[in-house]
Amino acid sequence: MPGFLEGITYGKMSFRRSEDVWLSGVRGSFSAALRDSREESYTVVADRTASEPVYYTRCLGHLCFASECGALISLPGVSRDADFGALSSLLLSGHLLEDTTLFRSVRRLAGGQALRVRNGFAEKLVYWQFAPGSREPVDEQELLDRLGRTLCNAVESSIGGTPGETAVFLSGGVDSRAILGYARRTAGLCTVSWGTGDCLPGTDAAIAGKLAAVCGARHQFLERDLPDYGTLFEEAAAVTEYQSDVAAFHPQEFRLMHQLQAGGIRRVVRGDETFGWKKPALSPQGALARVGLRRFGLVEGFAEFFRPGPAKLLESASEAQAGALVAKASGVLWNQLKDQLYFTQRLQNYLNSCAVFKQRLLEHSNPLLADEVLDLLCFVPEALRSDKRLLRLLVAREFPELHAVGYAGADGLEDWAKLRSSDSPLRRYLKSQLDDEESGVWALYDRRRLLAAFHSCRESDGYRFGGLARRGMARLGRDVLKPVLPQGADHFQAMLSLRAPISNTKTLLRFLVVKQWIDCCSPVLH
């Protein structure tokens, strides 16, 4: 519902878990606004994964909501004060956290949440929560059988319409391989991959081509070229509303979706999933580190890139956010916390931001996140959620010919560090933005420190622990501590990861996102 607004008078906001049967039974990919004339109540709902964004704010005594943050910020009386917690997570992790936006006055409905207004009062309802492994475990073979049936139905439901008009996005990993296996019987099956070249051995695009050939699918490779980084980036940043660093690292993707649409593709099938992110976490810091959620004050040398006042605001807001995330997990095993953080933070904030390019132009579906799959994950024990073990076992059993094709060892995308330090469209655009002395971004950043990073050929400069020292300490934790104190080793290695400096390339590309947001949206930074 792009740009759709509705005004509802309300008083204060409360928060509770919903006991409404109808809300708990809602399924599918959707966002909805409902009015109950009998109770004179209004309910705004996001689906379980928040796949279609719903933003809301208070404006002149009314509750206003929209599918775009910009639609709400443009309303009279809505504050443009920056949210330093959201800003710190964008700078540190490349995406926002929880229900935040870059404006304190606007919030986003998380997956499984609803807003209800009744009798002048608003309350946020939680009608569903992701709880992997929360039910009594099921036998491995039974789980494989149930997962196979569930995924088969989900993929068949996702691939519809006229043959040749649906494309499966294909990489060299296990996620899209599972979708391809169940979709291979579809007449006129199309698969799509992209990268800087499709001939680089071991990359996603190279492996995707082999998988498509095994299934006899019509495969299309889209090349990610950068004729004009600045134009592509600014277009992509506006589409994603600066909610992540996706526009900086994937500036061509919106144009690629236009290319698919022009070629007759009307529907795409994605492979985002939540079967288990990386190795198990044995400590709270390990859970945060696995998902890439960092704290401003811990990152070595990062505060130097900012002016002293904003740096203090970013640090305090970041500490509050990290503390709240861990506090909410009271009584939860650390590995379960890791999987919950991946689902609620990375998937709903970063991966959903990536999906905006597809949503704007094409119908899209995500069978690995179907409600029935999420329900089944409640029965999957920790051992089968480690590094997607259950899904890998399923692919090996059901599709041995696809499993036999090697898995990708590289994404085949741009070497952004090389492009940053060589004569390229990226470097030229970066220089033009750093030379813009009139921008309001310099109320936040230390320009001299950013220029030093721009001119440096290194990825981190002058920090206490160099790469060799850090790798040596990581080996110490892995080889010496882990055999005798596994939890202590996990904490030790996680702290090394959380303290490691953020590369100059990531810092500079995320600077582009923040600068574009400040220049286009005029937030108040104080």
Coordinates of C-alpha atoms in Angstrom, one line a residue:
M1 CA 0.0 0.0 0.0
P2 CA 2.6 2.6 -1.1
G3 CA 1.9 6.0 0.3
F4 CA -1.5 5.0 1.8
L5 CA -2.4 7.0 4.9
E6 CA -5.2 6.7 7.5
G7 CA -5.8 8.9 10.5
I8 CA -7.2 7.6 13.8
T9 CA -7.5 9.7 16.9
Y10 CA -5.8 8.0 19.9
G11 CA -4.4 8.6 23.3
K12 CA -1.5 6.7 24.9
M13 CA 0.2 3.5 23.6
S14 CA 0.3 0.2 25.5
F15 CA 1.9 -3.2 24.7
R16 CA 0.6 -6.7 25.3
R17 CA 0.6 -10.2 23.8
S18 CA -2.5 -10.9 21.8
E19 CA -5.0 -13.6 22.7
D20 CA -7.1 -13.0 19.6
V21 CA -7.8 -16.2 17.8
W22 CA -8.3 -14.6 14.4
L23 CA -5.0 -12.7 14.6
S24 CA -3.1 -15.9 15.5
G25 CA -4.6 -17.7 12.6
V26 CA -3.7 -15.0 10.0
R27 CA -1.2 -16.4 7.4
G28 CA 0.5 -15.4 4.2
S29 CA 2.5 -12.4 2.9
F30 CA 0.6 -9.2 3.5
S31 CA 0.0 -6.0 5.4
A32 CA -3.5 -5.0 6.2
A33 CA -5.7 -2.3 7.8
L34 CA -9.0 -3.4 9.2
R35 CA -12.0 -1.6 10.8
D36 CA -14.4 -3.4 13.1
S37 CA -17.6 -1.3 13.0
R38 CA -19.1 -3.3 15.9
E39 CA -16.4 -2.4 18.4
E40 CA -15.4 0.8 16.6
S41 CA -11.8 -0.4 16.5
Y42 CA -9.1 -0.2 13.9
T43 CA -6.3 -2.8 13.5
V44 CA -3.2 -2.6 11.4
V45 CA -1.3 -5.9 10.9
A46 CA 2.1 -7.0 9.5
D47 CA 2.6 -10.6 8.5
R48 CA 5.0 -12.9 10.4
T49 CA 8.1 -11.8 8.6
A50 CA 7.1 -8.2 8.0
S51 CA 7.6 -8.8 4.3
E52 CA 5.5 -5.8 3.4
P53 CA 6.5 -2.8 5.6
V54 CA 4.1 -0.9 7.8
Y55 CA 5.3 2.3 9.3
Y56 CA 3.4 4.4 11.8
T57 CA 3.6 7.7 13.7
R58 CA 1.6 10.1 15.9
C59 CA 0.5 13.3 14.1
L60 CA -1.7 16.0 15.6
G61 CA -3.5 13.5 17.8
H62 CA -3.9 10.9 15.1
L63 CA -2.3 7.5 14.5
C64 CA -1.0 7.5 10.9
F65 CA 0.4 4.6 9.0
A66 CA 1.9 4.0 5.6
S67 CA 4.0 1.5 3.7
E68 CA 6.7 4.1 3.2
C69 CA 8.5 6.0 6.0
G70 CA 8.8 9.1 3.7
A71 CA 5.0 9.4 3.5
L72 CA 4.8 9.9 7.2
I73 CA 7.8 12.3 7.6
S74 CA 6.2 14.6 5.0
L75 CA 3.1 15.1 7.2
P76 CA 2.8 18.4 9.1
G77 CA 3.9 18.2 12.7
V78 CA 5.9 15.0 12.5
S79 CA 9.3 15.5 14.0
R80 CA 12.4 15.0 11.9
D81 CA 14.7 14.3 14.9
A82 CA 17.2 11.6 14.1
D83 CA 17.2 8.3 16.0
F84 CA 20.8 7.8 17.0
G85 CA 20.2 4.2 18.0
A86 CA 19.0 3.4 14.4
L87 CA 21.8 5.5 13.0
S88 CA 24.4 3.6 15.1
S89 CA 23.1 0.2 13.9
L90 CA 23.2 1.3 10.3
L91 CA 26.8 2.5 10.7
L92 CA 27.9 -0.7 12.6
S93 CA 25.8 -3.5 11.0
G94 CA 24.6 -2.1 7.7
H95 CA 20.9 -2.2 8.7
L96 CA 18.5 -1.0 11.4
L97 CA 17.4 -3.0 14.5
E98 CA 14.0 -3.7 16.2
D99 CA 11.2 -1.4 15.1
T100 CA 13.3 1.7 14.5
T101 CA 13.6 4.0 11.5
L102 CA 16.2 6.8 11.2
F103 CA 13.5 9.2 12.6
R104 CA 12.6 8.9 16.3
S105 CA 9.0 9.8 15.5
V106 CA 8.3 6.9 13.1
R107 CA 8.3 3.2 14.0
R108 CA 7.9 0.0 12.0
L109 CA 5.6 -2.9 12.8
A110 CA 7.8 -6.0 13.4
G111 CA 6.8 -9.4 12.1
G112 CA 3.9 -10.9 14.0
Q113 CA 2.7 -7.6 15.4
A114 CA -0.4 -5.5 15.0
L115 CA -1.6 -2.0 16.1
R116 CA -5.1 -1.7 17.5
V117 CA -7.0 1.5 18.4
R118 CA -10.1 1.3 20.4
N119 CA -11.9 3.8 22.7
G120 CA -9.2 6.4 22.0
F121 CA -6.3 4.2 23.1
A122 CA -3.7 2.4 21.0
E123 CA -2.0 -0.9 21.8
K124 CA 0.7 -2.9 20.1
L125 CA -0.2 -6.6 19.9
V126 CA 2.2 -9.5 19.5
Y127 CA 0.1 -12.3 17.8
W128 CA 3.1 -14.5 16.8
Q129 CA 6.7 -15.0 17.7
F130 CA 9.5 -17.0 16.1
A131 CA 10.5 -19.8 18.5
P132 CA 12.8 -22.4 16.9
G133 CA 13.3 -25.6 18.9
S134 CA 10.6 -24.6 21.4
R135 CA 8.5 -27.7 21.0
E136 CA 9.4 -31.3 21.8
P137 CA 11.9 -32.5 19.2
V138 CA 10.8 -34.8 16.4
D139 CA 12.8 -37.7 15.0
E140 CA 15.2 -36.6 12.3
Q141 CA 13.7 -38.8 9.6
E142 CA 10.2 -37.7 10.4
L143 CA 11.4 -34.1 10.3
L144 CA 13.0 -34.6 6.9
D145 CA 9.7 -36.2 5.6
R146 CA 7.6 -33.3 7.0
L147 CA 10.0 -30.6 5.7
G148 CA 10.0 -32.2 2.2
R149 CA 6.2 -32.3 2.0
T150 CA 6.0 -28.7 3.4
L151 CA 8.6 -27.3 1.0
C152 CA 7.1 -29.1 -2.0
N153 CA 3.7 -27.5 -1.3
A154 CA 5.2 -24.1 -0.6
V155 CA 7.3 -24.1 -3.8
E156 CA 4.3 -25.3 -5.9
S157 CA 2.2 -22.5 -4.5
S158 CA 4.9 -19.9 -5.2
I159 CA 5.4 -20.9 -8.9
G160 CA 2.2 -20.0 -10.8
G161 CA 1.0 -18.0 -13.7
T162 CA 2.0 -18.4 -17.4
P163 CA 5.0 -20.7 -18.1
G164 CA 8.1 -18.6 -18.7
E165 CA 6.9 -15.6 -16.6
T166 CA 8.2 -16.9 -13.3
A167 CA 11.9 -16.9 -12.5
V168 CA 13.7 -18.6 -9.6
F169 CA 16.7 -16.7 -8.2
L170 CA 19.6 -19.1 -8.2
S171 CA 22.9 -19.0 -6.3
G172 CA 25.5 -21.6 -5.5
G173 CA 24.2 -22.3 -1.9
V174 CA 21.7 -24.7 -0.4
D175 CA 18.7 -22.4 -0.1
S176 CA 17.9 -21.8 -3.8
R177 CA 19.1 -25.4 -4.6
A178 CA 16.2 -26.7 -2.4
I179 CA 13.7 -24.5 -4.2
L180 CA 15.1 -25.5 -7.6
G181 CA 14.7 -29.2 -6.7
Y182 CA 11.0 -28.9 -6.1
A183 CA 10.4 -26.5 -9.0
R184 CA 12.3 -28.5 -11.6
R185 CA 9.1 -30.2 -12.9
T186 CA 7.6 -26.8 -13.8
A187 CA 7.1 -26.3 -17.5
G188 CA 9.2 -23.5 -19.0
L189 CA 11.2 -23.1 -15.7
C190 CA 13.4 -20.0 -15.8
T191 CA 16.3 -19.4 -13.4
V192 CA 18.3 -16.2 -12.9
S193 CA 21.7 -15.3 -11.3
W194 CA 23.9 -12.3 -11.4
G195 CA 27.4 -11.2 -10.7
T196 CA 30.5 -9.5 -12.2
G197 CA 31.0 -12.5 -14.5
D198 CA 29.6 -16.0 -14.9
C199 CA 32.9 -17.7 -15.7
L200 CA 34.7 -17.3 -12.4
P201 CA 35.1 -20.8 -11.0
G202 CA 33.4 -21.5 -7.7
T203 CA 31.3 -18.4 -7.6
D204 CA 27.5 -18.2 -7.2
A205 CA 26.9 -17.5 -10.8
A206 CA 29.2 -20.3 -12.1
I207 CA 27.6 -22.9 -9.8
A208 CA 24.1 -21.5 -10.6
G209 CA 24.6 -22.1 -14.3
K210 CA 25.6 -25.8 -13.6
L211 CA 22.6 -26.4 -11.4
A212 CA 20.3 -24.9 -14.1
A213 CA 21.8 -27.2 -16.7
V214 CA 21.3 -30.3 -14.5
C215 CA 17.5 -29.4 -14.3
G216 CA 17.2 -28.3 -18.0
A217 CA 16.0 -24.9 -16.9
R218 CA 16.3 -21.8 -19.1
H219 CA 19.0 -19.8 -17.3
Q220 CA 19.7 -16.1 -17.6
F221 CA 22.8 -14.4 -16.2
L222 CA 22.6 -10.7 -15.5
E223 CA 25.9 -8.8 -15.3
R224 CA 26.4 -6.3 -12.5
D225 CA 28.3 -3.5 -14.2
L226 CA 28.9 0.0 -12.9
P227 CA 28.9 2.6 -15.7
D228 CA 27.7 5.3 -13.3
Y229 CA 27.9 4.4 -9.7
G230 CA 26.4 7.7 -8.4
T231 CA 23.2 7.5 -10.5
L232 CA 22.6 3.9 -9.7
F233 CA 23.3 4.4 -6.0
E234 CA 21.1 7.5 -5.5
E235 CA 18.2 5.7 -7.3
A236 CA 18.6 2.6 -5.1
A237 CA 19.0 4.6 -1.9
A238 CA 15.7 6.4 -2.6
V239 CA 13.9 3.1 -3.2
T240 CA 15.2 1.6 0.1
E241 CA 14.6 4.8 2.0
Y242 CA 18.2 4.7 3.4
Q243 CA 17.1 1.9 5.8
S244 CA 20.3 -0.2 5.1
D245 CA 23.6 -0.2 3.2
V246 CA 22.0 -2.3 0.4
A247 CA 22.0 0.7 -2.0
A248 CA 25.8 1.2 -1.6
F249 CA 26.8 -2.4 -2.1
H250 CA 24.1 -3.4 -4.6
P251 CA 23.4 -0.2 -6.5
Q252 CA 22.6 -2.1 -9.8
E253 CA 19.9 -4.4 -8.4
F254 CA 16.9 -2.2 -9.0
R255 CA 18.0 -1.8 -12.7
L256 CA 18.4 -5.6 -12.9
M257 CA 14.8 -6.0 -11.8
H258 CA 13.7 -3.6 -14.5
Q259 CA 15.7 -5.7 -17.0
L260 CA 13.9 -8.8 -15.9
Q261 CA 10.5 -7.1 -16.2
A262 CA 11.3 -5.9 -19.7
G263 CA 12.2 -9.4 -20.6
G264 CA 8.7 -10.7 -19.7
I265 CA 9.3 -11.9 -16.1
R266 CA 6.3 -11.1 -13.9
R267 CA 7.0 -13.2 -10.8
V268 CA 10.2 -14.1 -8.9
V269 CA 10.9 -16.7 -6.2
R270 CA 13.5 -15.8 -3.6
G271 CA 15.5 -18.1 -1.2
D272 CA 15.7 -16.1 2.1
E273 CA 15.4 -18.6 5.0
T274 CA 15.9 -19.0 8.7
F275 CA 17.0 -22.6 9.1
G276 CA 20.0 -21.8 11.3
W277 CA 22.6 -19.0 10.8
K278 CA 26.2 -20.1 11.1
K279 CA 27.6 -22.2 13.9
P280 CA 26.0 -22.4 17.4
A281 CA 26.5 -19.6 19.9
L282 CA 27.5 -20.5 23.5
S283 CA 27.4 -17.0 25.0
P284 CA 25.3 -13.8 24.7
Q285 CA 28.3 -12.0 23.0
G286 CA 28.6 -15.0 20.7
A287 CA 25.0 -14.7 19.6
L288 CA 25.4 -10.9 18.8
A289 CA 28.7 -11.6 17.0
R290 CA 27.2 -14.4 14.8
V291 CA 24.5 -12.1 13.5
G292 CA 26.9 -9.1 13.2
L293 CA 25.2 -6.9 15.8
R294 CA 27.9 -4.6 17.2
R295 CA 28.3 -1.9 19.9
F296 CA 29.7 1.5 19.0
G297 CA 31.9 1.8 22.0
L298 CA 33.6 -1.6 21.5
V299 CA 34.6 -1.1 17.8
E300 CA 38.3 -0.1 17.8
G301 CA 38.9 3.4 16.4
F302 CA 35.4 3.9 15.0
A303 CA 34.5 6.9 17.1
E304 CA 37.4 8.8 15.4
F305 CA 35.2 9.1 12.3
F306 CA 32.7 11.3 14.1
R307 CA 32.6 14.6 15.8
P308 CA 32.8 14.3 19.6
G309 CA 29.2 15.3 20.4
P310 CA 27.5 12.9 17.9
A311 CA 30.0 10.2 18.8
K312 CA 28.8 10.2 22.4
L313 CA 25.1 10.1 21.4
L314 CA 25.8 7.2 19.0
E315 CA 27.7 5.3 21.7
S316 CA 25.0 5.7 24.4
A317 CA 22.2 4.8 22.0
S318 CA 24.1 1.8 20.8
E319 CA 24.7 0.5 24.3
A320 CA 21.0 0.9 25.1
Q321 CA 20.0 -1.1 22.0
A322 CA 22.4 -3.9 22.6
G323 CA 21.4 -4.2 26.3
A324 CA 17.7 -4.3 25.4
L325 CA 18.3 -7.1 22.8
V326 CA 20.0 -9.3 25.4
A327 CA 17.6 -8.4 28.2
K328 CA 14.6 -9.5 26.1
A329 CA 16.2 -13.0 25.8
S330 CA 16.1 -13.8 29.6
G331 CA 15.8 -17.5 30.0
V332 CA 16.5 -18.3 26.3
L333 CA 19.5 -20.5 25.4
W334 CA 22.2 -18.5 23.6
N335 CA 22.0 -20.4 20.4
Q336 CA 18.2 -19.9 20.3
L337 CA 18.9 -16.2 20.9
K338 CA 21.2 -16.2 17.9
D339 CA 18.5 -17.7 15.6
Q340 CA 15.9 -15.3 17.0
L341 CA 18.2 -12.3 16.4
Y342 CA 18.8 -13.5 12.9
F343 CA 15.0 -13.7 12.2
T344 CA 14.0 -10.5 14.0
Q345 CA 16.9 -8.3 13.1
R346 CA 18.9 -9.4 10.0
L347 CA 16.0 -11.0 8.1
Q348 CA 13.4 -8.4 8.8
N349 CA 15.6 -5.4 8.6
Y350 CA 18.4 -6.2 6.1
L351 CA 17.0 -8.9 3.9
N352 CA 13.6 -7.3 3.7
S353 CA 15.4 -4.1 2.6
C354 CA 17.0 -6.1 -0.2
A355 CA 13.6 -7.3 -1.3
V356 CA 12.2 -3.8 -1.9
F357 CA 13.8 -3.8 -5.4
K358 CA 11.7 -6.9 -6.3
Q359 CA 8.5 -5.7 -4.6
R360 CA 8.4 -2.4 -6.5
L361 CA 8.3 -4.1 -9.9
L362 CA 7.4 -7.8 -9.6
E363 CA 5.3 -10.3 -7.8
H364 CA 7.5 -12.2 -5.5
S365 CA 7.4 -15.1 -3.0
N366 CA 9.6 -16.8 -0.5
P367 CA 8.7 -20.4 0.0
L368 CA 11.4 -21.1 2.6
L369 CA 9.7 -18.6 4.8
A370 CA 6.2 -20.0 4.3
D371 CA 4.1 -20.0 7.5
E372 CA 4.1 -23.8 7.5
V373 CA 7.9 -23.9 7.4
L374 CA 8.1 -21.5 10.3
D375 CA 5.7 -23.7 12.3
L376 CA 7.8 -26.7 11.6
L377 CA 11.0 -25.0 12.8
C378 CA 9.5 -25.1 16.3
F379 CA 10.2 -28.9 16.3
V380 CA 13.8 -28.6 15.0
P381 CA 16.5 -29.1 17.7
E382 CA 19.6 -27.1 17.9
A383 CA 21.9 -29.7 16.3
L384 CA 19.8 -29.6 13.1
R385 CA 19.7 -25.8 13.0
S386 CA 23.5 -25.4 13.1
D387 CA 24.6 -24.1 9.7
K388 CA 21.3 -25.2 8.1
R389 CA 22.0 -28.9 8.7
L390 CA 18.4 -30.0 8.3
L391 CA 18.0 -28.3 5.0
R392 CA 21.3 -29.7 3.7
L393 CA 20.3 -33.2 4.7
L394 CA 17.0 -32.8 2.8
V395 CA 18.7 -31.6 -0.4
A396 CA 21.2 -34.5 -0.2
R397 CA 18.4 -37.0 0.2
E398 CA 15.9 -35.7 -2.2
F399 CA 18.1 -34.2 -4.9
P400 CA 21.5 -36.0 -4.9
E401 CA 22.3 -34.8 -8.5
L402 CA 22.0 -31.2 -7.3
H403 CA 23.8 -31.9 -4.0
A404 CA 26.7 -33.4 -6.1
V405 CA 27.3 -30.1 -7.8
G406 CA 29.9 -28.2 -5.7
Y407 CA 28.8 -25.4 -3.4
A408 CA 29.9 -21.9 -4.1
G409 CA 33.0 -20.6 -2.3
A410 CA 32.6 -17.0 -3.4
D411 CA 29.8 -14.6 -4.3
G412 CA 31.4 -13.3 -7.5
L413 CA 30.4 -9.8 -6.7
E414 CA 32.4 -6.6 -6.7
D415 CA 35.7 -6.2 -4.9
W416 CA 34.6 -2.9 -3.3
A417 CA 38.0 -2.3 -1.6
K418 CA 39.8 -2.5 -4.9
L419 CA 37.2 -0.2 -6.6
R420 CA 37.5 2.3 -3.7
S421 CA 41.3 2.6 -4.0
S422 CA 41.6 2.6 -7.9
D423 CA 40.3 4.9 -10.6
S424 CA 36.7 3.8 -10.8
P425 CA 33.1 5.3 -10.9
L426 CA 32.9 4.5 -7.2
R427 CA 36.0 6.4 -6.3
R428 CA 35.1 9.3 -8.4
Y429 CA 31.6 9.5 -6.8
L430 CA 33.1 9.1 -3.3
K431 CA 35.4 12.0 -3.9
S432 CA 32.6 14.2 -5.1
Q433 CA 30.6 13.5 -1.9
L434 CA 33.7 14.1 0.3
D435 CA 34.3 17.4 -1.5
D436 CA 30.7 18.6 -0.8
E437 CA 31.6 20.9 2.1
E438 CA 28.0 22.4 2.2
S439 CA 26.3 19.2 3.2
G440 CA 24.8 18.8 6.6
V441 CA 26.6 15.5 7.1
W442 CA 29.6 17.3 8.5
A443 CA 27.6 18.0 11.7
L444 CA 28.0 14.3 12.2
Y445 CA 31.2 13.2 10.6
D446 CA 34.9 14.3 11.0
R447 CA 35.7 15.1 7.4
R448 CA 39.5 15.0 7.8
R449 CA 39.3 11.4 9.2
L450 CA 37.1 10.3 6.3
L451 CA 39.4 11.8 3.8
A452 CA 42.3 10.0 5.4
A453 CA 40.4 6.7 5.0
F454 CA 39.6 7.6 1.4
H455 CA 43.3 8.2 0.5
S456 CA 44.5 5.1 2.5
C457 CA 45.2 1.9 0.6
R458 CA 44.7 -0.1 3.8
E459 CA 41.4 -1.3 5.2
S460 CA 42.2 -0.2 8.8
D461 CA 44.9 2.3 9.9
G462 CA 47.0 2.4 13.0
Y463 CA 45.0 0.2 15.3
R464 CA 46.2 -1.6 18.4
F465 CA 45.8 -5.1 17.0
G466 CA 46.8 -5.7 13.4
G467 CA 45.4 -8.5 11.3
L468 CA 48.2 -11.0 12.2
A469 CA 47.8 -10.3 15.9
R470 CA 44.1 -10.7 15.7
R471 CA 44.3 -14.0 13.8
G472 CA 46.8 -15.3 16.4
M473 CA 44.5 -14.5 19.2
A474 CA 41.6 -16.1 17.4
R475 CA 43.7 -19.3 17.0
L476 CA 44.5 -19.1 20.8
G477 CA 40.8 -19.1 21.6
R478 CA 40.0 -21.9 19.1
D479 CA 43.0 -24.2 19.8
V480 CA 43.7 -23.6 23.5
L481 CA 40.5 -22.4 25.2
K482 CA 37.8 -24.2 23.3
P483 CA 38.7 -27.8 24.2
V484 CA 38.6 -27.0 28.0
L485 CA 36.3 -24.0 28.3
P486 CA 34.0 -23.9 25.2
Q487 CA 31.7 -21.2 26.6
G488 CA 34.7 -19.0 27.6
A489 CA 36.3 -19.6 24.2
D490 CA 33.1 -18.5 22.4
H491 CA 32.9 -15.3 24.5
F492 CA 36.6 -14.6 23.9
Q493 CA 36.4 -15.1 20.1
A494 CA 33.1 -13.1 19.9
M495 CA 34.7 -10.2 21.7
L496 CA 37.6 -10.2 19.2
S497 CA 35.1 -10.0 16.4
L498 CA 33.0 -7.3 18.1
R499 CA 36.1 -5.2 18.8
A500 CA 37.6 -5.5 15.3
P501 CA 37.8 -2.3 13.3
I502 CA 35.2 -1.8 10.6
S503 CA 37.0 -1.6 7.2
N504 CA 37.6 1.8 5.6
T505 CA 35.5 0.6 2.6
K506 CA 32.4 -0.3 4.7
T507 CA 32.8 3.0 6.6
L508 CA 33.0 5.0 3.4
L509 CA 30.1 3.3 1.6
R510 CA 27.8 3.6 4.6
F511 CA 28.8 7.2 4.8
L512 CA 27.3 7.6 1.3
V513 CA 24.0 6.2 2.6
V514 CA 24.0 8.5 5.6
K515 CA 24.9 11.6 3.5
Q516 CA 22.2 10.9 1.0
W517 CA 19.7 10.6 3.8
I518 CA 20.8 13.8 5.4
D519 CA 20.9 15.7 2.1
C520 CA 17.5 14.4 0.9
C521 CA 15.5 14.2 4.2
S522 CA 16.9 17.0 6.3
P523 CA 16.9 15.3 9.7
V524 CA 17.6 17.2 12.9
L525 CA 20.9 15.9 14.4
H526 CA 21.0 16.7 18.1

